[in-house]
Amino acid sequence: MSPRRSYDQYCSAARALDVLGDRWTLLIVRELLAGPRRYTDLHTDLPGVSTDVLASRLKDMERDGLTTRRRLPPPGAAYVYELTGRGRELLPVLQALGEWGAALLTERRPTDAVRAHWFALPLLRCLAGLGDGVVQVRLDEGEFYVRLGAQDGPVYGEGPAPEEPDARLSLDAESCTALGRGDLMLLDAIRDGRIAVAGEGPLAKALREA
Amino acid sequence: MSPRRSYDQYCSAARALDVLGDRWTLLIVRELLAGPRRYTDLHTDLPGVSTDVLASRLKDMERDGLTTRRRLPPPGAAYVYELTGRGRELLPVLQALGEWGAALLTERRPTDAVRAHWFALPLLRCLAGLGDGVVQVRLDEGEFYVRLGAQDGPVYGEGPAPEEPDARLSLDAESCTALGRGDLMLLDAIRDGRIAVAGEGPLAKALREA
DNA sequence: CGGCATCCGTGACGATACTG
DNA sequence: CAGTATCGTCACGGATGCCG
């Protein structure tokens, strides 16, 4: 079970850490921000987490109202874990953490795992305010999509978007980290050709012409 | 020493959690956001932290560039710990955590510790944009001050402000949590008399008249 | 095979005692 | 006052086994 060990402080940040402070919890939230995932998906995308800790965290998070467990309709009837509304409200927390940690994201160590959708979080800020629509992003490591201007704030997902995207971006991971660190401006990178833009909708035009 | 156990992920949020994810680390940052503190001050304001863990965290945080250790000039020559610029950049992280955790801050449990300056974090957002100056805040639990419009963003501190404040607020902890949760608007609370405003400067007038 | 539960070794944590 | 030393306990990581 979860932190039987509360900080016992009448402080909202301490209360948040009572729920979120355990190892792996916030990284599981980061995974689920990219959409519903099965237990095995979570286990393979979080190398190093042991099976019992993952199961324990998922139980705690469900009890704390962060996630729900749902059975997928057949075929492929499996359980998936997904965030509740309350869980999705953690997006600003992960954005703040990611922004602070961007300065630490220098070289890639040989032991570092990489997943494409981990770059969606820093890209959300860069793309905010450019208009509404779905942007499909392709990296060497994989692809993900970003839904801008959604009613519950922008959301994103792993893999190809379920609907036809309004614009397609192709770039490399290095440019992605530079964007997140603020060393590179999105529109500069498009002008330089470090980011390729495809698509004919207004969102694609806005990205190319601005 | 600190997380020898890295998550080993090429992701800025995971990198941040490598540094910040240990128990007590972010709460020590919260304490130091209120100004430099001695070891004993930290130990008494963080009930439950053991002496060796506190010492270990402070070493790790200094090594990771979050804090510095400085000897105070006599009299009272003691060591104080204070945040570096990099450490102060964690303010948005704690604000995001506090905002999310505000929903969990309901009744005060009998085991909960309270410190007045823990309420400074949520109040910063409420006071932002009302102008520049120093606001002294008095609660039953103690007092703190908030410096609005500072060059490095607003900062705050425990106890009375070192300079003469531009406005003085008196309120109770319940109103403070309601403000942080968004259930109560600052100017409404002033009109209702739940917050008393003293002072003659333009900031005090702005608080009373808006 | 996906979804855990069990067992075990190691290390982190919490409480107390002690020292410069 | 500012930590270090010691020790019991628990959480974590890794491997394996069970069960639908």
PDB file of N, CA and C in Angstrom, chain B residues 48-84:
ATOM      1  N   GLY B  48       9.538  14.802  12.292  1.00  0.00           N
ATOM      2  CA  GLY B  48       9.554  13.457  11.745  1.00  0.00           C
ATOM      3  C   GLY B  48      10.813  13.137  10.982  1.00  0.00           C
ATOM      4  N   VAL B  49      11.515  14.143  10.496  1.00  0.00           N
ATOM      5  CA  VAL B  49      12.754  13.855   9.779  1.00  0.00           C
ATOM      6  C   VAL B  49      13.832  13.521  10.805  1.00  0.00           C
ATOM      7  N   SER B  50      14.561  12.465  10.534  1.00  0.00           N
ATOM      8  CA  SER B  50      15.608  12.097  11.482  1.00  0.00           C
ATOM      9  C   SER B  50      16.866  12.899  11.171  1.00  0.00           C
ATOM     10  N   THR B  51      17.711  13.006  12.161  1.00  0.00           N
ATOM     11  CA  THR B  51      18.876  13.886  12.036  1.00  0.00           C
ATOM     12  C   THR B  51      19.807  13.427  10.918  1.00  0.00           C
ATOM     13  N   ASP B  52      19.981  12.138  10.796  1.00  0.00           N
ATOM     14  CA  ASP B  52      20.918  11.688   9.772  1.00  0.00           C
ATOM     15  C   ASP B  52      20.357  11.875   8.375  1.00  0.00           C
ATOM     16  N   VAL B  53      19.061  11.673   8.211  1.00  0.00           N
ATOM     17  CA  VAL B  53      18.463  11.877   6.900  1.00  0.00           C
ATOM     18  C   VAL B  53      18.531  13.354   6.520  1.00  0.00           C
ATOM     19  N   LEU B  54      18.258  14.245   7.487  1.00  0.00           N
ATOM     20  CA  LEU B  54      18.348  15.673   7.186  1.00  0.00           C
ATOM     21  C   LEU B  54      19.765  16.051   6.779  1.00  0.00           C
ATOM     22  N   ALA B  55      20.748  15.559   7.506  1.00  0.00           N
ATOM     23  CA  ALA B  55      22.137  15.867   7.160  1.00  0.00           C
ATOM     24  C   ALA B  55      22.490  15.316   5.784  1.00  0.00           C
ATOM     25  N   SER B  56      22.025  14.107   5.515  1.00  0.00           N
ATOM     26  CA  SER B  56      22.318  13.487   4.226  1.00  0.00           C
ATOM     27  C   SER B  56      21.684  14.272   3.084  1.00  0.00           C
ATOM     28  N   ARG B  57      20.409  14.687   3.257  1.00  0.00           N
ATOM     29  CA  ARG B  57      19.738  15.442   2.209  1.00  0.00           C
ATOM     30  C   ARG B  57      20.446  16.767   1.948  1.00  0.00           C
ATOM     31  N   LEU B  58      20.866  17.438   3.018  1.00  0.00           N
ATOM     32  CA  LEU B  58      21.517  18.730   2.837  1.00  0.00           C
ATOM     33  C   LEU B  58      22.841  18.574   2.094  1.00  0.00           C
ATOM     34  N   LYS B  59      23.553  17.494   2.361  1.00  0.00           N
ATOM     35  CA  LYS B  59      24.791  17.228   1.606  1.00  0.00           C
ATOM     36  C   LYS B  59      24.472  16.992   0.133  1.00  0.00           C
ATOM     37  N   ASP B  60      23.464  16.151  -0.116  1.00  0.00           N
ATOM     38  CA  ASP B  60      23.098  15.848  -1.502  1.00  0.00           C
ATOM     39  C   ASP B  60      22.665  17.104  -2.241  1.00  0.00           C
ATOM     40  N   MET B  61      21.848  17.904  -1.574  1.00  0.00           N
ATOM     41  CA  MET B  61      21.327  19.097  -2.231  1.00  0.00           C
ATOM     42  C   MET B  61      22.439  20.085  -2.546  1.00  0.00           C
ATOM     43  N   GLU B  62      23.440  20.159  -1.639  1.00  0.00           N
ATOM     44  CA  GLU B  62      24.569  21.046  -1.927  1.00  0.00           C
ATOM     45  C   GLU B  62      25.367  20.506  -3.113  1.00  0.00           C
ATOM     46  N   ARG B  63      25.590  19.212  -3.135  1.00  0.00           N
ATOM     47  CA  ARG B  63      26.327  18.603  -4.242  1.00  0.00           C
ATOM     48  C   ARG B  63      25.576  18.781  -5.563  1.00  0.00           C
ATOM     49  N   ASP B  64      24.233  18.748  -5.503  1.00  0.00           N
ATOM     50  CA  ASP B  64      23.432  18.884  -6.720  1.00  0.00           C
ATOM     51  C   ASP B  64      23.159  20.338  -7.097  1.00  0.00           C
ATOM     52  N   GLY B  65      23.740  21.276  -6.351  1.00  0.00           N
ATOM     53  CA  GLY B  65      23.613  22.672  -6.730  1.00  0.00           C
ATOM     54  C   GLY B  65      22.321  23.334  -6.304  1.00  0.00           C
ATOM     55  N   LEU B  66      21.598  22.726  -5.392  1.00  0.00           N
ATOM     56  CA  LEU B  66      20.343  23.331  -4.943  1.00  0.00           C
ATOM     57  C   LEU B  66      20.569  24.311  -3.799  1.00  0.00           C
ATOM     58  N   THR B  67      21.531  24.022  -2.951  1.00  0.00           N
ATOM     59  CA  THR B  67      21.740  24.831  -1.747  1.00  0.00           C
ATOM     60  C   THR B  67      23.219  25.156  -1.575  1.00  0.00           C
ATOM     61  N   THR B  68      23.477  26.131  -0.736  1.00  0.00           N
ATOM     62  CA  THR B  68      24.840  26.409  -0.293  1.00  0.00           C
ATOM     63  C   THR B  68      24.836  26.495   1.227  1.00  0.00           C
ATOM     64  N   ARG B  69      25.979  26.237   1.797  1.00  0.00           N
ATOM     65  CA  ARG B  69      26.153  26.321   3.244  1.00  0.00           C
ATOM     66  C   ARG B  69      27.030  27.522   3.515  1.00  0.00           C
ATOM     67  N   ARG B  70      26.624  28.378   4.432  1.00  0.00           N
ATOM     68  CA  ARG B  70      27.343  29.616   4.662  1.00  0.00           C
ATOM     69  C   ARG B  70      27.445  29.844   6.160  1.00  0.00           C
ATOM     70  N   ARG B  71      28.574  30.399   6.592  1.00  0.00           N
ATOM     71  CA  ARG B  71      28.729  30.689   8.014  1.00  0.00           C
ATOM     72  C   ARG B  71      28.275  32.119   8.270  1.00  0.00           C
ATOM     73  N   LEU B  72      27.366  32.276   9.202  1.00  0.00           N
ATOM     74  CA  LEU B  72      26.883  33.609   9.535  1.00  0.00           C
ATOM     75  C   LEU B  72      27.986  34.394  10.224  1.00  0.00           C
ATOM     76  N   PRO B  73      28.058  35.703   9.979  1.00  0.00           N
ATOM     77  CA  PRO B  73      29.038  36.539  10.689  1.00  0.00           C
ATOM     78  C   PRO B  73      28.666  36.625  12.164  1.00  0.00           C
ATOM     79  N   PRO B  74      29.657  36.731  13.039  1.00  0.00           N
ATOM     80  CA  PRO B  74      29.365  36.867  14.467  1.00  0.00           C
ATOM     81  C   PRO B  74      28.652  38.181  14.730  1.00  0.00           C
ATOM     82  N   PRO B  75      27.797  38.299  15.723  1.00  0.00           N
ATOM     83  CA  PRO B  75      27.561  37.259  16.722  1.00  0.00           C
ATOM     84  C   PRO B  75      26.566  36.222  16.206  1.00  0.00           C
ATOM     85  N   GLY B  76      26.511  35.128  16.889  1.00  0.00           N
ATOM     86  CA  GLY B  76      25.609  34.066  16.462  1.00  0.00           C
ATOM     87  C   GLY B  76      26.170  33.314  15.292  1.00  0.00           C
ATOM     88  N   ALA B  77      27.511  33.173  15.253  1.00  0.00           N
ATOM     89  CA  ALA B  77      28.163  32.509  14.129  1.00  0.00           C
ATOM     90  C   ALA B  77      27.704  31.065  14.040  1.00  0.00           C
ATOM     91  N   ALA B  78      26.776  30.811  13.135  1.00  0.00           N
ATOM     92  CA  ALA B  78      26.295  29.449  12.914  1.00  0.00           C
ATOM     93  C   ALA B  78      26.249  29.236  11.412  1.00  0.00           C
ATOM     94  N   TYR B  79      26.091  28.005  11.031  1.00  0.00           N
ATOM     95  CA  TYR B  79      25.925  27.703   9.619  1.00  0.00           C
ATOM     96  C   TYR B  79      24.472  27.870   9.239  1.00  0.00           C
ATOM     97  N   VAL B  80      24.239  28.454   8.079  1.00  0.00           N
ATOM     98  CA  VAL B  80      22.888  28.483   7.530  1.00  0.00           C
ATOM     99  C   VAL B  80      22.922  27.860   6.146  1.00  0.00           C
ATOM    100  N   TYR B  81      21.797  27.272   5.803  1.00  0.00           N
ATOM    101  CA  TYR B  81      21.609  26.693   4.477  1.00  0.00           C
ATOM    102  C   TYR B  81      20.683  27.610   3.704  1.00  0.00           C
ATOM    103  N   GLU B  82      21.019  27.859   2.440  1.00  0.00           N
ATOM    104  CA  GLU B  82      20.137  28.687   1.621  1.00  0.00           C
ATOM    105  C   GLU B  82      20.130  28.158   0.201  1.00  0.00           C
ATOM    106  N   LEU B  83      19.075  28.522  -0.515  1.00  0.00           N
ATOM    107  CA  LEU B  83      18.932  28.035  -1.881  1.00  0.00           C
ATOM    108  C   LEU B  83      19.841  28.807  -2.820  1.00  0.00           C
ATOM    109  N   THR B  84      20.354  28.132  -3.814  1.00  0.00           N
ATOM    110  CA  THR B  84      21.011  28.796  -4.931  1.00  0.00           C
ATOM    111  C   THR B  84      19.941  29.311  -5.890  1.00  0.00           C
TER     112      THR B  84
END
